[in-house]
Amino acid sequence: MSKKATGYLMLVTIALASIITLLYEFNIVAVPASVMMLVRWITAAVLILNAIVRKGLTTWILTCMVLGIFVGLDFPNVAKALQPLSQGFIKLVKTIVGPILFATLVFGIAGHSDLKQVGRMAWKSMLYFFCATTCAIFIGLAAINLTKAGVGIDIEHMPHEELPQTSGMSEGDKVALSHIDESAHGLYKFTSFFRDTFPENIVKSVYENKVLQIVVFAVIFGIGLAMVEEKKRKPFVDFAESLSEAMFKFTNLVMLFAPIGVGAAMAYTVGHLGVDILKNLFMLLATLYLALIFFLLIILLPVALYLKVPIKQFVNAIKEPVSIAFATTSSDAALPKAMSAMEKFGVPRKIVSFVIPTGYSFNLDGTSLYLSLASIFVAQAAGIDLSFGQQLMIAFTLMITSKGVAAVPRASLIILIATADQFGLPVFVIAAILGIDELMDMARTSVNVIGNCLATVVVAKWEGEFDEAAPFRMDTDPDGVAEIAETIEEGPEGETRT
């Protein structure tokens, strides 16, 4: 069957399935549950046929996301048992992070010996990160004050979950704080964040996936290597270049497992929470999603248009890493593919390898918006009326504390709990909204990835190094699947195996 015929079949099937689902959900027509199940799996079969015909990895990822939803709805126990597949995929992706960051940064700095550019990239990136996250925080505040989603919430009937540990602070820091006046606690926590960006052991940092520590080590190492004479520098620079190239190919291999990992993650989410959870706290969910869409349309889109970024090509470039981030709720899972996609989009590797990893600690737009929105929601749900000045204080606090959020699922809850504690807000409300945090995490993590991808283009344009023609070049093998098959068939040097 041709791609065109399959596409028409898929559109008709989805349209009919959507109509039947709406009739069922709004009780317009009494549709038996067994019929709804049949409709879902006929749709699934058509989607699988479409994926087989189109063969693209992104198509398979999106198809498996939908299949995951269907499995979660119809076979929740099976869906819960699939969680190890998604965990395995994330673990496999995390093995890429340390080597790819180290290799690309070292090669980008030492291979070009332009130390002034490293400094320029740093301050330009930080300036853009600060502006973007500040806008996100204030949009979150405006959205929750407009919808007042927390006002009148029946806390007793909200889904309750056990909270994670409220502090990631070490015992040593707790002892130190006990000897410092409370007025200086904020300053100590702020300076301790910068202390923790420096690695005491790079192997340990790679093992623990401390992205910012790896970046700091790689930047300093790259600068040191750039200062070494050419004869002694070249072997290690060549090694870094070879390692970075190998890790990008390794990424292509790992991403072949992405449809399974993403589908399993979506199945677990739906099987664990159920779709009925969408009916609980609908206002909070709707407020977050609308605020994130508003941020994309009012902040990021104008930035892209002002810089004359080709929007359609940019969306095509980021759709795969964003879909991975959405399903796995982990920015780390999308990092290697995001770096690869932006390099193909026309951003030089030295900029991609610096801006995206740094942005994972300093440019979490979606998380910043969520934190400001959720903080005020907690106060509204508890019946606490915060003045404009108090809300501004929360916003300014989040500008600092949100910079330390790790790129792992639900790490932002730690920051939210700490903020609630600091301003005397009831933590038990956070325990109540934790039941739907997974659904909110999908959206904010996706926006984090979009924001960081756009940041690489902003810095590249600012530096005058963006390849304007690259987005329009046709890549016949964007996922590297054909290249992998050819290598297996012929061997790494193009010699046919016997």
XYZ file of C-alpha atoms in Angstrom:
498
model
C 0.000 0.000 0.000
C 1.326 3.477 -0.871
C 2.113 6.152 1.740
C -0.677 8.349 0.361
C -3.334 5.621 0.598
C -2.159 4.654 4.082
C -2.295 8.284 5.157
C -5.897 8.657 3.975
C -6.865 5.403 5.705
C -5.260 6.594 8.936
C -7.046 9.992 8.801
C -10.449 8.379 8.194
C -9.904 5.817 10.970
C -8.786 8.457 13.501
C -11.722 10.723 12.572
C -14.269 7.916 13.046
C -12.613 6.759 16.289
C -12.655 10.344 17.626
C -16.362 10.759 16.845
C -17.273 7.454 18.524
C -15.130 8.350 21.554
C -16.861 11.742 21.951
C -20.294 10.083 21.704
C -19.205 7.601 24.390
C -17.560 10.091 26.766
C -20.480 12.556 26.733
C -23.106 9.778 26.952
C -24.756 10.936 23.733
C -24.990 7.355 22.481
C -24.772 4.223 24.630
C -21.653 2.595 23.221
C -20.663 -0.701 24.925
C -17.173 -0.795 26.477
C -16.329 -3.813 24.315
C -17.075 -1.777 21.162
C -14.846 1.048 22.398
C -12.067 -1.458 22.961
C -12.543 -2.809 19.426
C -12.408 0.751 18.010
C -9.149 1.420 19.853
C -7.417 -1.680 18.554
C -8.634 -1.234 14.964
C -7.118 2.272 15.186
C -3.947 0.723 16.604
C -3.732 -1.719 13.679
C -4.071 1.128 11.149
C -1.402 3.167 12.968
C 0.976 0.185 12.922
C 0.334 -0.265 9.185
C 1.104 3.424 8.639
C 4.350 3.120 10.639
C 5.409 0.040 8.646
C 4.800 1.850 5.345
C 6.512 5.112 6.369
C 9.388 3.396 8.240
C 10.473 6.603 10.032
C 11.664 6.334 13.618
C 9.603 9.374 14.666
C 6.467 7.758 13.212
C 7.170 4.603 15.208
C 7.708 6.622 18.404
C 4.398 8.481 18.023
C 2.614 5.237 17.094
C 3.977 3.438 20.152
C 2.916 6.362 22.367
C -0.685 5.810 21.221
C -0.346 2.029 21.600
C 0.926 2.621 25.132
C -2.219 4.615 25.945
C -4.409 1.801 24.605
C -2.525 -0.846 26.603
C -2.802 1.305 29.733
C -6.568 1.676 29.218
C -7.438 -1.920 28.386
C -4.732 -3.907 30.194
C -3.603 -1.772 33.185
C -1.823 -4.627 34.969
C 0.154 -5.472 31.838
C 0.932 -1.762 31.430
C 2.341 -1.501 34.950
C 4.521 -4.544 34.298
C 6.053 -2.792 31.251
C 7.685 -0.066 33.350
C 11.128 -1.797 33.361
C 11.266 -1.366 29.563
C 10.973 2.411 29.867
C 13.435 2.438 32.772
C 15.867 0.358 30.714
C 15.614 2.785 27.792
C 16.337 5.786 30.025
C 19.294 3.973 31.602
C 20.668 3.161 28.154
C 20.344 6.786 27.042
C 22.058 8.014 30.200
C 25.157 6.006 29.292
C 25.549 8.403 26.353
C 25.333 11.653 28.323
C 28.728 11.720 30.069
C 30.952 10.660 27.131
C 29.111 12.787 24.550
C 29.251 15.938 26.688
C 32.916 15.493 27.540
C 34.000 14.677 23.979
C 32.014 17.394 22.189
C 32.960 20.149 24.653
C 36.657 19.275 24.721
C 36.839 19.070 20.937
C 34.769 22.239 20.522
C 37.073 24.240 22.810
C 40.536 22.734 22.294
C 39.971 21.845 18.649
C 39.356 25.461 17.728
C 41.517 27.155 20.370
C 39.102 30.102 20.483
C 38.919 30.710 24.203
C 37.315 34.125 23.782
C 34.350 32.510 22.052
C 33.825 30.188 25.031
C 33.508 33.233 27.277
C 31.141 34.925 24.825
C 28.972 31.821 24.564
C 28.807 31.597 28.364
C 27.538 35.137 29.031
C 25.234 35.175 25.995
C 23.720 31.833 27.012
C 23.219 32.941 30.624
C 21.617 36.230 29.557
C 19.171 34.419 27.284
C 18.469 31.734 29.922
C 17.707 34.374 32.568
C 15.325 36.301 30.298
C 13.472 33.175 29.124
C 12.995 31.620 32.568
C 11.961 34.972 34.082
C 9.235 35.321 31.436
C 8.122 31.735 32.153
C 7.880 32.374 35.910
C 5.745 35.497 35.490
C 3.490 33.808 32.923
C 2.915 31.036 35.464
C 2.009 33.594 38.142
C -0.347 35.431 35.792
C -2.054 32.216 34.633
C -2.827 30.850 38.100
C -4.050 34.260 39.341
C -6.308 34.511 36.299
C -7.883 31.047 36.517
C -7.709 30.756 40.342
C -7.552 26.990 39.847
C -6.789 26.339 43.515
C -9.677 28.352 44.944
C -12.457 26.121 46.270
C -10.518 22.875 45.791
C -11.821 20.027 47.953
C -8.486 18.850 49.340
C -9.965 15.855 51.128
C -11.038 14.234 47.854
C -7.848 14.849 45.937
C -5.599 11.854 45.181
C -2.925 11.592 47.879
C 0.580 10.279 47.375
C 3.624 9.991 49.569
C 5.949 12.967 49.189
C 9.611 12.555 48.287
C 12.315 13.793 50.631
C 11.897 17.546 51.059
C 15.580 18.331 50.897
C 18.532 17.133 48.912
C 20.842 18.919 51.390
C 23.743 16.971 52.810
C 24.169 16.379 56.530
C 27.248 18.623 56.452
C 25.203 21.501 55.069
C 22.519 20.998 57.702
C 25.158 21.218 60.424
C 26.640 24.334 58.813
C 23.217 25.985 58.600
C 22.599 25.297 62.280
C 25.537 27.589 63.090
C 24.406 30.361 60.730
C 21.728 32.956 61.427
C 18.475 32.302 59.544
C 18.820 35.605 57.688
C 21.883 34.177 55.890
C 20.447 30.721 55.111
C 19.347 31.790 51.630
C 22.833 33.072 50.797
C 24.425 29.835 52.042
C 22.073 27.699 49.917
C 22.779 29.921 46.901
C 26.557 29.637 47.268
C 26.339 25.894 47.986
C 24.637 25.447 44.619
C 27.711 26.918 42.908
C 29.976 24.755 45.075
C 28.109 21.665 43.923
C 28.675 22.529 40.263
C 32.355 21.622 40.675
C 33.149 17.891 40.525
C 35.374 16.275 43.122
C 35.726 13.193 40.913
C 34.805 13.274 37.223
C 34.198 9.505 37.130
C 31.763 9.868 40.020
C 30.050 12.790 38.231
C 29.612 10.701 35.075
C 28.329 7.760 37.157
C 25.776 9.985 38.929
C 24.915 11.774 35.670
C 25.661 15.226 37.098
C 25.350 17.150 33.839
C 26.538 20.530 35.150
C 29.583 19.020 36.849
C 30.556 17.226 33.624
C 30.176 20.490 31.687
C 32.337 22.445 34.156
C 35.078 19.791 34.094
C 35.002 19.489 30.292
C 35.152 23.283 29.784
C 38.098 23.714 32.157
C 39.841 20.657 30.707
C 39.247 21.935 27.167
C 40.687 25.352 28.045
C 43.726 23.682 29.633
C 44.191 21.469 26.571
C 43.944 24.493 24.270
C 46.890 26.038 26.115
C 49.106 23.015 25.426
C 51.453 23.139 22.419
C 50.053 21.764 19.137
C 52.220 18.616 19.062
C 50.961 17.392 22.438
C 47.414 18.707 22.031
C 46.572 17.101 18.684
C 46.384 13.408 19.766
C 43.850 14.131 22.505
C 41.829 16.485 20.301
C 41.682 13.749 17.641
C 40.582 11.276 20.318
C 37.830 13.665 21.492
C 36.630 14.136 17.915
C 36.563 10.363 17.298
C 34.757 9.757 20.588
C 32.111 12.396 19.840
C 31.487 10.951 16.364
C 31.248 7.430 17.791
C 28.813 8.548 20.494
C 26.513 10.169 17.923
C 26.446 6.870 16.003
C 25.880 5.075 19.325
C 22.895 7.397 19.848
C 21.381 6.275 16.537
C 21.658 2.643 17.658
C 20.111 3.328 21.071
C 17.242 5.294 19.493
C 16.137 2.157 17.644
C 14.850 1.046 21.062
C 13.039 4.397 21.593
C 9.587 3.278 20.323
C 9.539 0.406 22.843
C 10.816 2.548 25.701
C 8.436 5.419 24.939
C 5.434 3.121 24.456
C 6.150 1.344 27.742
C 6.475 4.686 29.559
C 3.116 5.874 28.232
C 1.452 2.538 29.031
C 2.713 2.680 32.624
C 1.531 6.277 33.067
C -2.013 5.536 31.898
C -2.177 2.139 33.617
C -0.871 3.597 36.874
C -2.988 6.763 36.957
C -5.908 5.943 34.663
C -7.526 8.506 32.366
C -10.093 9.382 35.021
C -7.356 11.287 36.827
C -7.702 13.904 34.079
C -11.127 14.732 35.504
C -9.588 15.469 38.922
C -7.882 18.840 39.224
C -8.799 19.579 35.609
C -8.419 23.307 36.181
C -4.837 22.921 37.386
C -3.901 20.744 34.431
C -5.655 23.031 31.965
C -4.014 26.111 33.472
C -0.553 24.590 33.186
C -1.030 23.384 29.610
C -2.555 26.683 28.467
C 0.196 28.678 30.188
C 2.890 26.556 28.519
C 1.216 26.988 25.116
C 0.983 30.742 25.781
C 4.710 30.797 26.627
C 5.545 28.975 23.392
C 3.392 31.314 21.270
C 4.150 34.635 22.992
C 7.810 34.202 23.973
C 9.575 31.465 22.003
C 7.727 31.871 18.680
C 8.409 35.648 18.416
C 12.084 34.988 19.243
C 12.254 32.402 16.459
C 10.441 34.691 13.998
C 12.656 37.674 14.882
C 15.763 35.585 14.223
C 14.185 34.268 10.986
C 14.351 30.650 12.112
C 12.450 28.434 9.617
C 9.607 27.290 11.874
C 8.462 24.245 9.903
C 12.013 22.875 9.617
C 12.671 23.610 13.306
C 9.545 21.691 14.351
C 10.578 18.742 12.171
C 14.051 18.812 13.740
C 12.856 18.736 17.350
C 9.732 16.558 17.132
C 11.616 13.338 17.927
C 13.499 14.520 21.062
C 10.352 16.342 22.254
C 8.200 13.213 21.838
C 10.794 11.221 23.818
C 10.801 13.881 26.559
C 6.989 13.929 26.658
C 6.613 10.173 27.115
C 9.548 9.558 29.472
C 9.220 12.854 31.448
C 13.017 13.047 31.378
C 15.052 15.728 29.616
C 18.112 13.480 29.884
C 16.433 10.856 27.709
C 16.071 13.449 24.936
C 19.516 15.085 25.320
C 21.594 13.042 22.834
C 18.937 13.206 20.116
C 18.373 16.925 20.731
C 22.104 17.605 20.308
C 22.241 15.562 17.123
C 19.100 17.220 15.720
C 20.322 20.776 16.349
C 23.700 20.033 14.779
C 21.930 18.813 11.634
C 19.739 21.926 11.814
C 22.799 24.106 11.305
C 24.114 24.905 14.777
C 27.881 24.220 15.120
C 28.722 21.299 17.394
C 30.824 23.474 19.731
C 27.742 25.654 20.431
C 25.309 22.735 20.715
C 27.608 20.891 23.129
C 27.876 23.954 25.381
C 24.387 25.492 25.291
C 22.105 22.428 25.612
C 23.855 20.812 28.624
C 24.176 24.192 30.384
C 20.527 24.894 29.627
C 19.559 21.668 31.400
C 20.470 23.403 34.646
C 19.813 27.070 33.832
C 17.103 27.164 31.144
C 14.249 24.941 32.284
C 11.427 27.125 30.964
C 8.623 24.623 31.481
C 9.762 23.725 34.990
C 10.140 27.392 36.008
C 6.595 28.145 34.814
C 5.231 25.091 36.626
C 6.963 25.987 39.907
C 5.526 29.517 40.012
C 2.058 28.271 39.052
C 2.080 25.360 41.504
C 3.353 27.500 44.411
C 0.406 29.896 44.140
C -1.984 26.963 43.562
C -0.868 25.485 46.902
C -1.656 28.760 48.646
C -5.047 29.072 46.916
C -6.026 25.490 47.795
C -5.134 26.131 51.443
C -7.114 29.391 51.500
C -4.000 31.580 51.973
C -4.283 34.990 50.307
C -0.820 36.033 49.099
C -0.193 39.704 48.372
C 1.424 40.821 45.111
C 4.648 41.493 47.024
C 4.677 37.986 48.516
C 4.117 36.463 45.092
C 7.011 38.516 43.728
C 9.229 37.195 46.533
C 8.278 33.636 45.568
C 9.055 34.455 41.924
C 12.489 35.882 42.755
C 13.248 32.867 44.962
C 12.309 30.499 42.137
C 14.583 32.398 39.732
C 17.474 31.121 41.838
C 16.283 27.759 43.139
C 14.863 26.554 39.801
C 18.347 26.752 38.272
C 19.391 23.704 40.235
C 16.605 21.365 39.112
C 18.001 18.083 37.836
C 16.894 16.832 34.412
C 15.199 13.746 35.824
C 11.508 12.924 36.309
C 9.769 14.949 39.055
C 12.945 16.491 40.528
C 11.058 19.825 40.450
C 8.911 18.545 43.344
C 11.932 18.933 45.623
C 12.166 22.625 44.715
C 8.399 23.076 45.106
C 8.399 21.508 48.573
C 11.407 23.585 49.661
C 9.707 26.773 48.402
C 6.467 25.899 50.210
C 8.411 25.306 53.430
C 10.270 28.605 53.092
C 7.091 30.674 52.670
C 4.972 28.778 55.195
C 2.693 27.105 52.651
C 1.090 23.743 53.554
C 3.132 20.873 52.119
C 0.225 18.402 52.340
C -1.428 20.095 49.334
C 1.636 19.176 47.260
C 1.105 15.567 48.333
C -2.417 15.852 46.964
C -1.395 17.152 43.528
C 1.440 14.633 43.258
C -1.085 12.142 41.877
C -1.253 14.045 38.578
C 2.305 15.350 38.563
C 3.282 12.800 35.926
C 0.795 14.312 33.489
C 2.085 17.829 34.203
C 5.692 16.648 33.992
C 5.142 15.492 30.403
C 4.238 19.002 29.255
C 6.848 20.957 31.215
C 9.675 18.591 30.218
C 8.714 18.934 26.548
C 8.826 22.741 26.841
C 12.235 22.465 28.556
C 13.595 20.592 25.526
C 12.007 23.016 23.026
C 13.449 25.996 24.921
C 16.950 24.547 25.017
C 16.906 23.619 21.324
C 15.858 27.163 20.416
C 18.551 28.544 22.728
C 21.255 26.867 20.610
C 19.920 28.636 17.507
C 19.766 31.971 19.365
C 23.397 31.727 20.474
C 24.543 30.469 17.040
C 22.785 33.390 15.328
C 24.223 35.789 17.919
C 27.707 34.432 17.192
C 27.104 34.615 13.428
C 27.841 30.897 13.003
C 24.429 29.483 12.123
C 24.341 27.589 8.826
C 21.296 29.163 7.150
C 21.137 26.511 4.417
C 21.272 23.449 6.711
C 17.545 23.398 7.715
C 16.541 23.150 4.061
C 18.861 20.305 3.130
C 17.018 17.049 2.564
C 18.302 14.301 4.866
C 17.380 10.992 3.264
C 18.267 9.093 6.432
C 17.515 11.422 9.370
C 17.423 8.628 11.939
C 20.527 6.819 10.676
C 18.553 3.591 10.196
C 19.724 3.003 6.606
C 23.315 3.737 7.629
C 23.106 1.200 10.459
C 21.684 -1.465 8.139
C 24.389 -0.755 5.542
C 27.166 -0.958 8.125
C 25.860 -4.296 9.429
C 25.680 -5.618 5.874
C 29.008 -4.363 4.537
C 31.173 -3.740 7.606
C 32.563 -0.441 8.942
C 34.925 0.130 5.995
C 32.386 -0.732 3.280
C 33.816 -4.208 2.682
C 31.156 -6.865 2.129
C 31.236 -9.532 4.810
C 31.684 -13.136 3.792
